[in-house]
Coordinates of C-alpha atoms and ligand atoms in Angstrom, one line a residue:
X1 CA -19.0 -4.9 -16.1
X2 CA -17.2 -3.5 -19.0
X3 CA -13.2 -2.7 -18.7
X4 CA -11.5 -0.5 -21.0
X5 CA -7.9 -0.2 -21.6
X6 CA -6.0 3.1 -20.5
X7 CA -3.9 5.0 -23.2
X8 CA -2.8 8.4 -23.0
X9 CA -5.6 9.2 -19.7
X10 CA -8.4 7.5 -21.6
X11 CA -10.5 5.1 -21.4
X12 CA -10.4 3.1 -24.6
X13 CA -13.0 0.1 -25.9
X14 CA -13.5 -2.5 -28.1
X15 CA -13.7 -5.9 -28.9
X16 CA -14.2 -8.1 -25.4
X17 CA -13.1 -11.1 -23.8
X18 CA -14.4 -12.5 -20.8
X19 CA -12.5 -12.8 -17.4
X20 CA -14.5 -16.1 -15.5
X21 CA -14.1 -17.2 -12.0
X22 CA -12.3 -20.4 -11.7
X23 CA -14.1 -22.0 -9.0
X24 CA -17.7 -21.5 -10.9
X25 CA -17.2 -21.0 -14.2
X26 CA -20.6 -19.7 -14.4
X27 CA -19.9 -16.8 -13.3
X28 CA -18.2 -13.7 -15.3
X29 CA -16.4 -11.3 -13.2
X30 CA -16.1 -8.7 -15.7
X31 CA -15.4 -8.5 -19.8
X32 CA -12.2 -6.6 -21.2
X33 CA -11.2 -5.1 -23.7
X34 CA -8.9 -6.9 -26.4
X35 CA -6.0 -4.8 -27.0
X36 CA -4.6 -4.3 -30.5
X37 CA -1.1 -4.1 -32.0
X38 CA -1.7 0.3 -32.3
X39 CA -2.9 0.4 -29.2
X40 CA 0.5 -0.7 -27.7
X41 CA 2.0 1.4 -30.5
X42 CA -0.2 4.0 -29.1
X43 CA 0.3 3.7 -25.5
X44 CA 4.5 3.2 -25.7
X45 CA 4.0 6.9 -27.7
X46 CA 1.5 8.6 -25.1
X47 CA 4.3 7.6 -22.3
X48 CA 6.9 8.8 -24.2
X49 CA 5.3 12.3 -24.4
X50 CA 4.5 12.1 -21.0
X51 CA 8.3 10.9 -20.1
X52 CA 9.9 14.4 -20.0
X53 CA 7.1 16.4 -17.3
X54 CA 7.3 13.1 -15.0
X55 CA 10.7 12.6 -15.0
X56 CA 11.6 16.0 -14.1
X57 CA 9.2 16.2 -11.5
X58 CA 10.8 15.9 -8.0
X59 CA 11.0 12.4 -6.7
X60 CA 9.1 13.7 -3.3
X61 CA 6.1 14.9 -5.7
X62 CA 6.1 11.7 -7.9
X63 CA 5.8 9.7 -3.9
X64 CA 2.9 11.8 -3.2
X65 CA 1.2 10.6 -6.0
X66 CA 1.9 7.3 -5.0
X67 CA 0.8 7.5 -1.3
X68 CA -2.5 8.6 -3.3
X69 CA -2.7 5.9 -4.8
X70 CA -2.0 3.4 -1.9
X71 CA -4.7 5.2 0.0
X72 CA -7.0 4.4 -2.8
X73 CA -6.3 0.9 -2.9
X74 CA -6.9 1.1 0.9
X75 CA -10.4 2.4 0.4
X76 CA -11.2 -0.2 -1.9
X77 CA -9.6 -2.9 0.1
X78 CA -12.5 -5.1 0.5
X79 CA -13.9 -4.8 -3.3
X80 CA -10.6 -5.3 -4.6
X81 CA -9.5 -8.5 -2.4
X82 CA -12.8 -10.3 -2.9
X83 CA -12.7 -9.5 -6.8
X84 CA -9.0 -11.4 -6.8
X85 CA -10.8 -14.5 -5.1
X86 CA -13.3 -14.2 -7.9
X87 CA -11.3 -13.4 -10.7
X88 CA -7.6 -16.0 -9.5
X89 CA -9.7 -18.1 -7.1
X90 CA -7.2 -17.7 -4.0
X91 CA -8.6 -17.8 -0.7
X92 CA -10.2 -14.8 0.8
X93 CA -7.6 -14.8 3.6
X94 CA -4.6 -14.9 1.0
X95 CA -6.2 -12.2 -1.3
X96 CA -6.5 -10.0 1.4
X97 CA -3.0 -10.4 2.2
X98 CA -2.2 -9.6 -1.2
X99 CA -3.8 -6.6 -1.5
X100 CA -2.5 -5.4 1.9
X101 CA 0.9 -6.3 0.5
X102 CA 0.3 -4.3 -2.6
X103 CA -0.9 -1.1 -0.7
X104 CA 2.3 -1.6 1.6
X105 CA 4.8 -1.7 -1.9
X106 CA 3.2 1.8 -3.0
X107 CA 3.9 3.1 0.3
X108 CA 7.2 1.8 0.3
X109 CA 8.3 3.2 -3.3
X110 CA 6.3 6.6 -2.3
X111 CA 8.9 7.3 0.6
X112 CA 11.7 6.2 -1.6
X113 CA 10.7 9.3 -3.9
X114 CA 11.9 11.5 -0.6
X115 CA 15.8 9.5 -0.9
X116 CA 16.8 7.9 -4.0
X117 CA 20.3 8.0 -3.0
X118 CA 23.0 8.0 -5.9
X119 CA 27.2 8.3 -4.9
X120 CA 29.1 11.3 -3.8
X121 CA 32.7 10.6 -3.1
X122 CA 35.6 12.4 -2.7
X123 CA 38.2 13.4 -5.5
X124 CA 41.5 12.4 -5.7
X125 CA 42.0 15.9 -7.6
X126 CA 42.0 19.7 -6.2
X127 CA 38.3 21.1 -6.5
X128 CA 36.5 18.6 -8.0
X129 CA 33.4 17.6 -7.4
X130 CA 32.2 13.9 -7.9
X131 CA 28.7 12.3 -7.8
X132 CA 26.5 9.8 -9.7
X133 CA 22.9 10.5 -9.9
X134 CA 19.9 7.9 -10.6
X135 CA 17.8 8.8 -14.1
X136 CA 15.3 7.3 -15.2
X137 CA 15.0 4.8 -18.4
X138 CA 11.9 6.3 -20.4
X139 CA 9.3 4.1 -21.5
X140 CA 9.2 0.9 -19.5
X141 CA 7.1 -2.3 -20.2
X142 CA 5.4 -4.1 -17.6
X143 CA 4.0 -7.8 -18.4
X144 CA 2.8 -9.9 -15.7
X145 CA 1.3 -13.6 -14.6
X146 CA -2.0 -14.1 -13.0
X147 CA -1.1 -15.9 -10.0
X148 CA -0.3 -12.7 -8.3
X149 CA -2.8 -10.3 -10.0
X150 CA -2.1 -7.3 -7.6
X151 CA 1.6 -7.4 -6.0
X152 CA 3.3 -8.2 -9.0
X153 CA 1.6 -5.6 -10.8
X154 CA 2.8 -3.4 -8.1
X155 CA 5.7 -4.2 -7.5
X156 CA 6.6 -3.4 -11.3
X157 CA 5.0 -0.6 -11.5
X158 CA 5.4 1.3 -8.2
X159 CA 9.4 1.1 -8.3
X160 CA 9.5 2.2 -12.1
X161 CA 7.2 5.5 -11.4
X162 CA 8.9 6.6 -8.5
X163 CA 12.0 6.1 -10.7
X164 CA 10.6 8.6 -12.7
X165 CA 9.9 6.3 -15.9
X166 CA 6.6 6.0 -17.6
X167 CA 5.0 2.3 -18.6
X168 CA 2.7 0.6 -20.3
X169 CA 1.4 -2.3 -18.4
X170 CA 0.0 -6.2 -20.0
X171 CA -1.8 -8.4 -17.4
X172 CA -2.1 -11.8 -17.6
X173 CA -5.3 -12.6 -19.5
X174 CA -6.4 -15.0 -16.9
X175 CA -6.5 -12.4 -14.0
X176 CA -6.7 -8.7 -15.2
X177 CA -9.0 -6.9 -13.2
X178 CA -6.5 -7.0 -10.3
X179 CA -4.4 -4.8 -12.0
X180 CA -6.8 -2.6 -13.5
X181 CA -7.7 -1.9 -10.0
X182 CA -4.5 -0.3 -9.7
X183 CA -4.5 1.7 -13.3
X184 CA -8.4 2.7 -11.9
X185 CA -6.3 3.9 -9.1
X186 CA -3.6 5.9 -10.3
X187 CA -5.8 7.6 -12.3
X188 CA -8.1 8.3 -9.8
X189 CA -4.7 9.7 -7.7
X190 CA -4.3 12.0 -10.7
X191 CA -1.3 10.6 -12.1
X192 CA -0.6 12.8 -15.2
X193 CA -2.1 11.5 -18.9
X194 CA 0.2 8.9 -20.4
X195 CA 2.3 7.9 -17.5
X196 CA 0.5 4.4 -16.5
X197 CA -1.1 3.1 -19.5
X198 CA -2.7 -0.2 -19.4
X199 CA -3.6 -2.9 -22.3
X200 CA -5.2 -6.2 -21.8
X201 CA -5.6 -8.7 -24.5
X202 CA -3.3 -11.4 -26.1
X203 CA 0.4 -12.1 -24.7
X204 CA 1.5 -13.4 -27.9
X205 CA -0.2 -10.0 -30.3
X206 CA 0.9 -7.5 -27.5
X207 CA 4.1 -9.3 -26.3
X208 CA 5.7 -8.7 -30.3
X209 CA 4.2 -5.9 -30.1
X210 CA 5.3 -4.4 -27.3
X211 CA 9.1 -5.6 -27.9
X212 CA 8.9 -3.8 -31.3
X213 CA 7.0 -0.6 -30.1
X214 CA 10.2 2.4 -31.1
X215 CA 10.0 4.4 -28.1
X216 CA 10.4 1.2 -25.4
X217 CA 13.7 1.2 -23.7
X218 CA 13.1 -1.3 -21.0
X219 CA 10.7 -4.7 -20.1
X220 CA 10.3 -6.3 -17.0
X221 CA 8.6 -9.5 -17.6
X222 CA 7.6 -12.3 -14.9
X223 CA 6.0 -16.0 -16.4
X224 CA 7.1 -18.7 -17.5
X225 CA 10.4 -19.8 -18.7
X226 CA 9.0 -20.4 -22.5
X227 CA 7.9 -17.0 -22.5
X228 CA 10.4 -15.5 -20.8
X229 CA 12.8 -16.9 -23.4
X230 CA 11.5 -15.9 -26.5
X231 CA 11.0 -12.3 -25.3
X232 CA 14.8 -12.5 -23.8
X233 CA 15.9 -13.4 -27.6
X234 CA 13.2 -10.3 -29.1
X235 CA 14.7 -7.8 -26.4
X236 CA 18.3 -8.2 -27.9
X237 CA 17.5 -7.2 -30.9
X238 CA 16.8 -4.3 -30.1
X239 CA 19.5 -4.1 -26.9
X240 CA 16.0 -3.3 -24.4
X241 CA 17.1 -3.5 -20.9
X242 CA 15.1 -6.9 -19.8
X243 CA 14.4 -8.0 -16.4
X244 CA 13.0 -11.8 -16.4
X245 CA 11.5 -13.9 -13.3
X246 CA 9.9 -17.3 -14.6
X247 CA 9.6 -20.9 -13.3
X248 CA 10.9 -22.5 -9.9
X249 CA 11.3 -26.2 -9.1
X250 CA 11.8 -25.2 -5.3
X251 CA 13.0 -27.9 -2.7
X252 CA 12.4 -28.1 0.8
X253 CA 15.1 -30.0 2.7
X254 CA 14.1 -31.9 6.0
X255 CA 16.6 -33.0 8.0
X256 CA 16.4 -35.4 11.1
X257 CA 16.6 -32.9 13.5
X258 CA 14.3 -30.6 12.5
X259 CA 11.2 -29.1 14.3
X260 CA 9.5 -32.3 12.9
X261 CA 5.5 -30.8 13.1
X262 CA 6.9 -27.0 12.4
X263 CA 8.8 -29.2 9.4
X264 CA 5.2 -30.8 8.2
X265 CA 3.6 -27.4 8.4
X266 CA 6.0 -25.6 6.6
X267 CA 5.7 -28.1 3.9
X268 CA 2.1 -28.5 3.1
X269 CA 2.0 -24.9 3.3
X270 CA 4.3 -24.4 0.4
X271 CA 2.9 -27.5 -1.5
X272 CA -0.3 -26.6 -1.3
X273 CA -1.4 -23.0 -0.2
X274 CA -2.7 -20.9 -3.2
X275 CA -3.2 -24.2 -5.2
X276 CA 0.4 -25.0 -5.3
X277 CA 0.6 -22.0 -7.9
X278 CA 3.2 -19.5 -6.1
X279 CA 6.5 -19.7 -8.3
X280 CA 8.4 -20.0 -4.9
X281 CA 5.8 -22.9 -3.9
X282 CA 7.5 -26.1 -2.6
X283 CA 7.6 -29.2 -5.5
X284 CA 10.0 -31.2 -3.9
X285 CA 10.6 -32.2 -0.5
X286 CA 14.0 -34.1 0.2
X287 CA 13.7 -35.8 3.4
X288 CA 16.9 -37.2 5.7
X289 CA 16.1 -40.8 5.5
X290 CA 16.3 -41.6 9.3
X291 CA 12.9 -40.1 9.6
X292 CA 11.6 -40.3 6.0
X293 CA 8.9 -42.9 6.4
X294 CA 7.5 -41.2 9.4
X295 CA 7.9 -37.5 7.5
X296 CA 6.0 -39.2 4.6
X297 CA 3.2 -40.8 6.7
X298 CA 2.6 -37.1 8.8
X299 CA 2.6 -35.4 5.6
X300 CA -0.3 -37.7 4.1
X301 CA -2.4 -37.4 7.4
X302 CA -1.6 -33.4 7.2
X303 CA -2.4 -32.8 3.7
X304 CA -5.8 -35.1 4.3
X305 CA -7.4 -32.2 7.0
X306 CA -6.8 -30.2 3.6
X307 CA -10.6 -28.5 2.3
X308 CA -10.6 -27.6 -1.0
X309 CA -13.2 -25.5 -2.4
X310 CA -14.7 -21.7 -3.2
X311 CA -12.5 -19.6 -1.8
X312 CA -15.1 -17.0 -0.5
X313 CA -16.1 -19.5 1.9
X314 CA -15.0 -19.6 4.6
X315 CA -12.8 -22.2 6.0
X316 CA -11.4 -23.5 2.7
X317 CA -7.5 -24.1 2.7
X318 CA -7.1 -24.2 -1.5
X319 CA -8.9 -22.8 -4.3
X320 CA -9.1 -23.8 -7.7
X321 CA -6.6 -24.3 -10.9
X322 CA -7.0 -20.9 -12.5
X323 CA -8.3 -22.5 -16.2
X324 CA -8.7 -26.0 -17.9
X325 CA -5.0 -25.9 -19.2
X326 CA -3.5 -25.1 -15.9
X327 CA -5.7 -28.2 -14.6
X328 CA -4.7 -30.5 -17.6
X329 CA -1.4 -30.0 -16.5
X330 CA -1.7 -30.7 -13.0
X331 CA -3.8 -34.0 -14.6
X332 CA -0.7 -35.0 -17.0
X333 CA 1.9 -34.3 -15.0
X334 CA -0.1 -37.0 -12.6
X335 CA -0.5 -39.1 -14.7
X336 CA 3.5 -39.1 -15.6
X337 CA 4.3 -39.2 -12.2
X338 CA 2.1 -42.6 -11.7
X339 CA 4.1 -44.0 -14.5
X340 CA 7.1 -43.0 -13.1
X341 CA 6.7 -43.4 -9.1
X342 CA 3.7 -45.3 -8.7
X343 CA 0.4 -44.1 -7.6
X344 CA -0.1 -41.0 -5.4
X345 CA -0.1 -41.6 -1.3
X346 CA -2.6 -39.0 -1.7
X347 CA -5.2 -37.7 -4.0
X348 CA -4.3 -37.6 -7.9
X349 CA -7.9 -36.4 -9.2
X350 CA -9.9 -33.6 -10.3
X351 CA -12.7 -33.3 -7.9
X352 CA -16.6 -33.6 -9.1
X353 CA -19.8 -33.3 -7.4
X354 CA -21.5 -30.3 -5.8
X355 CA -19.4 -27.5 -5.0
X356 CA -17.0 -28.9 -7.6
X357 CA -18.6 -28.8 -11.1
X358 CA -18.2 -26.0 -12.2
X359 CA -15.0 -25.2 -11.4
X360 CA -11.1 -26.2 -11.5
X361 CA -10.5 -28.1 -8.3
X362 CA -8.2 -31.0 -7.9
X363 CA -6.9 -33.2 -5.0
X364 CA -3.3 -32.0 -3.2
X365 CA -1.3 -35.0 -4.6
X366 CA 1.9 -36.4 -2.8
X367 CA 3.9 -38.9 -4.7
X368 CA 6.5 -41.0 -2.5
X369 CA 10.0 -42.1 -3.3
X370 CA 10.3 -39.9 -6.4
X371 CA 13.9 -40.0 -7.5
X372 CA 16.1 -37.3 -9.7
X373 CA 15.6 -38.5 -12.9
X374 CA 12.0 -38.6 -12.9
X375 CA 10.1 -36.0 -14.6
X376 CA 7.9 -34.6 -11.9
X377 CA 11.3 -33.8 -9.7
X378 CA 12.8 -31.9 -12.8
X379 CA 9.9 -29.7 -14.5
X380 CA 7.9 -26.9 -12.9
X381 CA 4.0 -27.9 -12.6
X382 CA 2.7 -25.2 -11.0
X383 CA -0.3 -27.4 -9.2
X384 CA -0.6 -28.8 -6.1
X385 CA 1.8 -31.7 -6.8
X386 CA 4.7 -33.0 -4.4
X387 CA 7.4 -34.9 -5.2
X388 CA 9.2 -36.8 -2.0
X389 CA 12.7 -37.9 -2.2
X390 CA 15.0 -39.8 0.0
X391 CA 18.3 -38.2 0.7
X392 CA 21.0 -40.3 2.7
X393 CA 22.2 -37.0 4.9
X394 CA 22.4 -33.3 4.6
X395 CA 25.1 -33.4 1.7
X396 CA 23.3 -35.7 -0.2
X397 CA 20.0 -33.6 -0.1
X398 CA 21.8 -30.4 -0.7
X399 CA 23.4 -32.0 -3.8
X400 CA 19.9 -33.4 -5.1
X401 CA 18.2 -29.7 -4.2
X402 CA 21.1 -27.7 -6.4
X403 CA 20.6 -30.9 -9.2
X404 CA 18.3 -28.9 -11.7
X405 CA 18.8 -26.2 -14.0
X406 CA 16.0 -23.9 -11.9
X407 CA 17.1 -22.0 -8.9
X408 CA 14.2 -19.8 -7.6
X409 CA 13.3 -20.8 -4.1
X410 CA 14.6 -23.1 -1.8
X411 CA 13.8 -23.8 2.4
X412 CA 16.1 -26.0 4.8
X413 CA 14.2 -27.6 8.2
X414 CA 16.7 -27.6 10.5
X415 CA 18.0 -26.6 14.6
X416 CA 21.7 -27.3 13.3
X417 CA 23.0 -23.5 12.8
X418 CA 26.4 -25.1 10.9
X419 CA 24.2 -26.7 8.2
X420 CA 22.5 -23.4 7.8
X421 CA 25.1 -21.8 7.1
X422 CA 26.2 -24.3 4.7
X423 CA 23.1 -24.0 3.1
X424 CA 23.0 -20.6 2.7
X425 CA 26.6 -20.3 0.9
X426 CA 26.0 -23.3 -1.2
X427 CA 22.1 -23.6 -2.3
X428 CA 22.1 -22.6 -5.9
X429 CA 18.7 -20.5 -5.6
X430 CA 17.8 -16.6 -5.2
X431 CA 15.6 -16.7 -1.9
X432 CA 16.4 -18.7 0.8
X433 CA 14.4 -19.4 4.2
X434 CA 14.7 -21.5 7.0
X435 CA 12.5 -22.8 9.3
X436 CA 9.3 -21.3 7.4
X437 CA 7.6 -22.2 3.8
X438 CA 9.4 -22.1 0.7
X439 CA 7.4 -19.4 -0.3
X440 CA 6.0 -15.8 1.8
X441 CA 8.1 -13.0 1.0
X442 CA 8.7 -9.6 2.0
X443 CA 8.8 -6.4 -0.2
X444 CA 11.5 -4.7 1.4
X445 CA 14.4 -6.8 0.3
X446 CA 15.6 -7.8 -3.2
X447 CA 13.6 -10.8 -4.7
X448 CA 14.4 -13.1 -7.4
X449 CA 16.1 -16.4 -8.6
X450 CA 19.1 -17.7 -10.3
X451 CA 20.2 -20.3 -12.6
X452 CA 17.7 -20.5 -15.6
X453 CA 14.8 -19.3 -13.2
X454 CA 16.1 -15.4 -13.7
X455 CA 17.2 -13.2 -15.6
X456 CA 18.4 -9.4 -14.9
X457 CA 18.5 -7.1 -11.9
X458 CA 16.7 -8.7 -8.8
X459 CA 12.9 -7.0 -8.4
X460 CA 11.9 -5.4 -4.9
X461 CA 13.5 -3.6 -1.9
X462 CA 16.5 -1.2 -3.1
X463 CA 17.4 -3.7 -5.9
X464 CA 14.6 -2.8 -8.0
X465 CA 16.4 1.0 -8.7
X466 CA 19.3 -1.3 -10.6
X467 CA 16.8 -2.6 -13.1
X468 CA 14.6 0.6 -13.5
X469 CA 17.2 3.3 -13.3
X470 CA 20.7 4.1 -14.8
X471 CA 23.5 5.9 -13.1
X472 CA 25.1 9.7 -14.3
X473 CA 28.0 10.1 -13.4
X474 CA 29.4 13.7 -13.0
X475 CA 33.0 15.3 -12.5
X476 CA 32.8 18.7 -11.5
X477 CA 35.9 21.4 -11.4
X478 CA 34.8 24.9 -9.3
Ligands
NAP501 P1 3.0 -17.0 -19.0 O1 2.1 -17.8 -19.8 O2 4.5 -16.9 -19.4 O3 2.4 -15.5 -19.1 C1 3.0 -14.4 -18.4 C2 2.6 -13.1 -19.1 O4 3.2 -13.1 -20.4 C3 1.0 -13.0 -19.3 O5 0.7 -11.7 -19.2 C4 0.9 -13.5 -20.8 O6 -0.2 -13.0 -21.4 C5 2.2 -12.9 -21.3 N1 2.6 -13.5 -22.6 C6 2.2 -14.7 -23.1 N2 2.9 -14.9 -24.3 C7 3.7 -13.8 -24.5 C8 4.6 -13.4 -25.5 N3 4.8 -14.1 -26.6 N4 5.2 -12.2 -25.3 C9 5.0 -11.4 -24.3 N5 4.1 -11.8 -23.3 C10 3.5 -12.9 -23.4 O7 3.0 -17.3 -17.4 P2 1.7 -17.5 -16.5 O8 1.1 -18.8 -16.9 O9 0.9 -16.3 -16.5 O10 2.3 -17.6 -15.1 C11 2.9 -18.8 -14.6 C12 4.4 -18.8 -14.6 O11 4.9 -17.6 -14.0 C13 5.0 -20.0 -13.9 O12 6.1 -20.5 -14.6 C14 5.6 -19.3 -12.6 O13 6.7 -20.0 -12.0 C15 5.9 -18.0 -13.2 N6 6.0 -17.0 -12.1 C16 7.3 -16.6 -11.7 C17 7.4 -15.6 -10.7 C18 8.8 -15.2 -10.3 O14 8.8 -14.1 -9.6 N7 9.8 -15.9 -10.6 C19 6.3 -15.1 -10.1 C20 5.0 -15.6 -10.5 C21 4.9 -16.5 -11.5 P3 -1.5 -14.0 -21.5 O15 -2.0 -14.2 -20.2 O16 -2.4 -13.2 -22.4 O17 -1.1 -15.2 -22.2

């Protein structure tokens, strides 16, 4: 099937490139349409024309369109979820969840059209009247990864229509049709001409192009820190408001006495689930050393009940890479990591044979007494590749967690309610959990991380107004 971009209400071809499923490459779940320099140029101008009639509208009115389009997403709830197995090769289970989650964020958003709350405060002079209201930016754009093809998608887009702005979205190349689904949707819920536009193609032709489109005031961008950077240093320029979420090198801490099997499961979880590619996945584990040999030895035999395969079928725990370069990075960054540790206590290869072939599908790969200053415990792989470290105690794994220059994510295994609290004030990362995986977020509070793995107003739950909305502020004499 063919997928046309979306500018200005219509559906818009061209040239195609083809969107392949990861765990049989065989397979083509669908071609899309390359986008062009004008059509960014194009799309940033149809949602400017469109900015003044949606921004005006009552927020209440701009949530009903967004209930519509939840509902519509709820129709197509089994379609959708199997196409993001297809198309990202997650499990069917985890799909599902993310399209569930994705429905749930439009619904979310939609009921914050009906409150939006700004200030109103009293005076300090006779008869005047004080308040600060939320308005909208204008033209906003939206460029996201493919390793959540739905939920980051809306969780960009749902916050900055209800805000009353109007954006031009770019998914990743490697997943699209996720997203589209949503586009499909709006325009299906009768969102008005030119509000949601969509282009596929190129990051690199329509990220310059979208940074230098006139009528842009605002990107929120989540990738990789490369990425991430360069559009940073094109945003200034042109003073765009810019909202970054890139890379994570996320630690779980283990400490002696911790739920040990809760501890094990929590960890291969974050590790491994979704391929190891979640940027809040868990890369390094820092275990207490009175029970580190025994940690180590339970996580192997753990990681070994592990089936890796098509995740339509049922009973698979991990999916595929998503392409050959994700997978030649998992292979190098192996490869360095034997050099530098020694080889894996478990897997370390791509896998072959039937079932296997013609697709991206590696081994979960645990390397063992990985220290600091090795490369695989300082640089995001974004595979299923964990690093194990020894830490002496709880202040010795805290100070080798905070010891990088990345800060997204970060999990403490603990039943000692002082050293959670320590490690709630003193972990240098955005989103903290204890007791559970590294990664598996909620919607309804602020998400995000810190240090060089963010950038910007936090995304999500009543943080996301900061980025996609500006105050007025109004003094009022009667
Ligand atoms: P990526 O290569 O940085 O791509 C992200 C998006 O940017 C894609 O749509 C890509 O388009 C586009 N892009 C590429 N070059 C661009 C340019 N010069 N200007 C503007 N846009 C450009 O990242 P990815 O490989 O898709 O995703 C993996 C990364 O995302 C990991 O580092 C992961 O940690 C991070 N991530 C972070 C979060 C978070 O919330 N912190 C969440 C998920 C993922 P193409 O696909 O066409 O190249």
């Amino acid at each position: 099937m063919n997928f046309k971009n979306y500018i200005n209400g219509e559906w818009v071809s061209g040239e195609v490139f083809e969107n392949r499923n990861p765990a049989n490459t065989g397979e083509v779940v669908g071609e899309f349409v390359k986008g062009s320099a004008a059509n960014v140029q194009a799309a940033a101008e149809a949602a400017q024309a469109a900015f003044p009639a949606w921004s005006t509208l009552a927020g209440p009115a701009r949530g009903n369109f967004l209930f519509k389009v939840a509902d519509i997403l709820d129709r197509k709830f089994d379609l959708i979820s199997a196409e993001m197995t297809r198309e990202e090769g997650k499990t069917l289970p985890e799909a599902k969840g993310e399209v569930r989650r994705s429905i749930n964020i439009f619904r979310y958003f939609a009921g914050e059209g009906s409150r939006m709350p700004g200030f109103l405060v009293p005076s300090e002079r006779d008869r005047v009247h004080m308040f600060a209201i939320r308005k909208p930016l204008g033209v906003v754009g939206l460029v996201t990864p493919w390793n959540f093809p739905s939920a980051i998608p809306a969780w960009k887009m749902a916050p900055a229509l209800i805000c009353g702005n109007t954006v031009v979205v770019k998914p990743a190349s490697a997943s699209p049709l996720s997203a589209w689904r949503i586009v499909e949707a709006c325009h299906e819920a009768g969102i008005p001409k030119g509000v949601v536009n969509f282009i596929a193609g190129s990051g690199g032709t329509l990220g310059q192009a979208l940074v230098s489109a006139g009528p842009l005031k605002a990107i929120s961008f989540t990738g990789s820190c490369e990425v991430g950077q360069w559009l940073h240093a094109e945003a200034s320029k042109r003073r765009l408001r810019i909202q970054l979420e890139m890379g994570g090198k996320n630690p779980t801490i283990v400490l002696a006495d911790a739920d040990f099997d809760a501890a094990v499961g929590n960890t291969v979880n974050a590790a491994f689930f979704s391929t190891g590619q979640k940027c809040t996945a868990t890369s390094r584990v820092i275990v207490e050393d009175a029970i580190y040999d025994r940690f180590l030895n339970a996580l192997v035999e753990r990681t070994k009940k592990l089936k890796v395969g098509n995740g339509m079928e049922p009973g698979i725990d991990i999916g595929p890479a998503i392409d050959q370069a994700q997978l030649d990075t998992d292979l190098r960054y192996i490869d360095i990591g034997t050099r530098e540790a020694g080889a894996p206590r478990i897997g370390g290869r791509r896998l072959t044979g039937p079932g296997y072939d013609k697709g991206y599908f590696i081994e979960p790969t645990i390397f063992a007494d990985v220290t600091e200053e090795m490369t695989i415990a300082r640089e995001e792989i974004f595979g299923p590749v964990l690093a194990v470290m020894r830490a002496k105690d709880f202040e010795d794994a805290l100070r080798i967690a905070n010891n990088i220059p990345l800060g997204l994510s970060a999990s403490l295994q603990t039943t000692n309610v002082s050293r959670v609290f320590e490690f709630v004030y003193r972990m240098e990362a955005g989103l903290l959990t204890v007791n559970l995986p590294s990664a598996g977020v909620e919607y309804q509070l602020p998400f995000g991380g810190t240090k060089d793995s963010s950038f910007g107003p936090k995304e999500q739950g009543p943080a996301a107004f900061d980025f996609y909305s500006d105050y007025k502020t109004v003094y009022l004499k009667y």
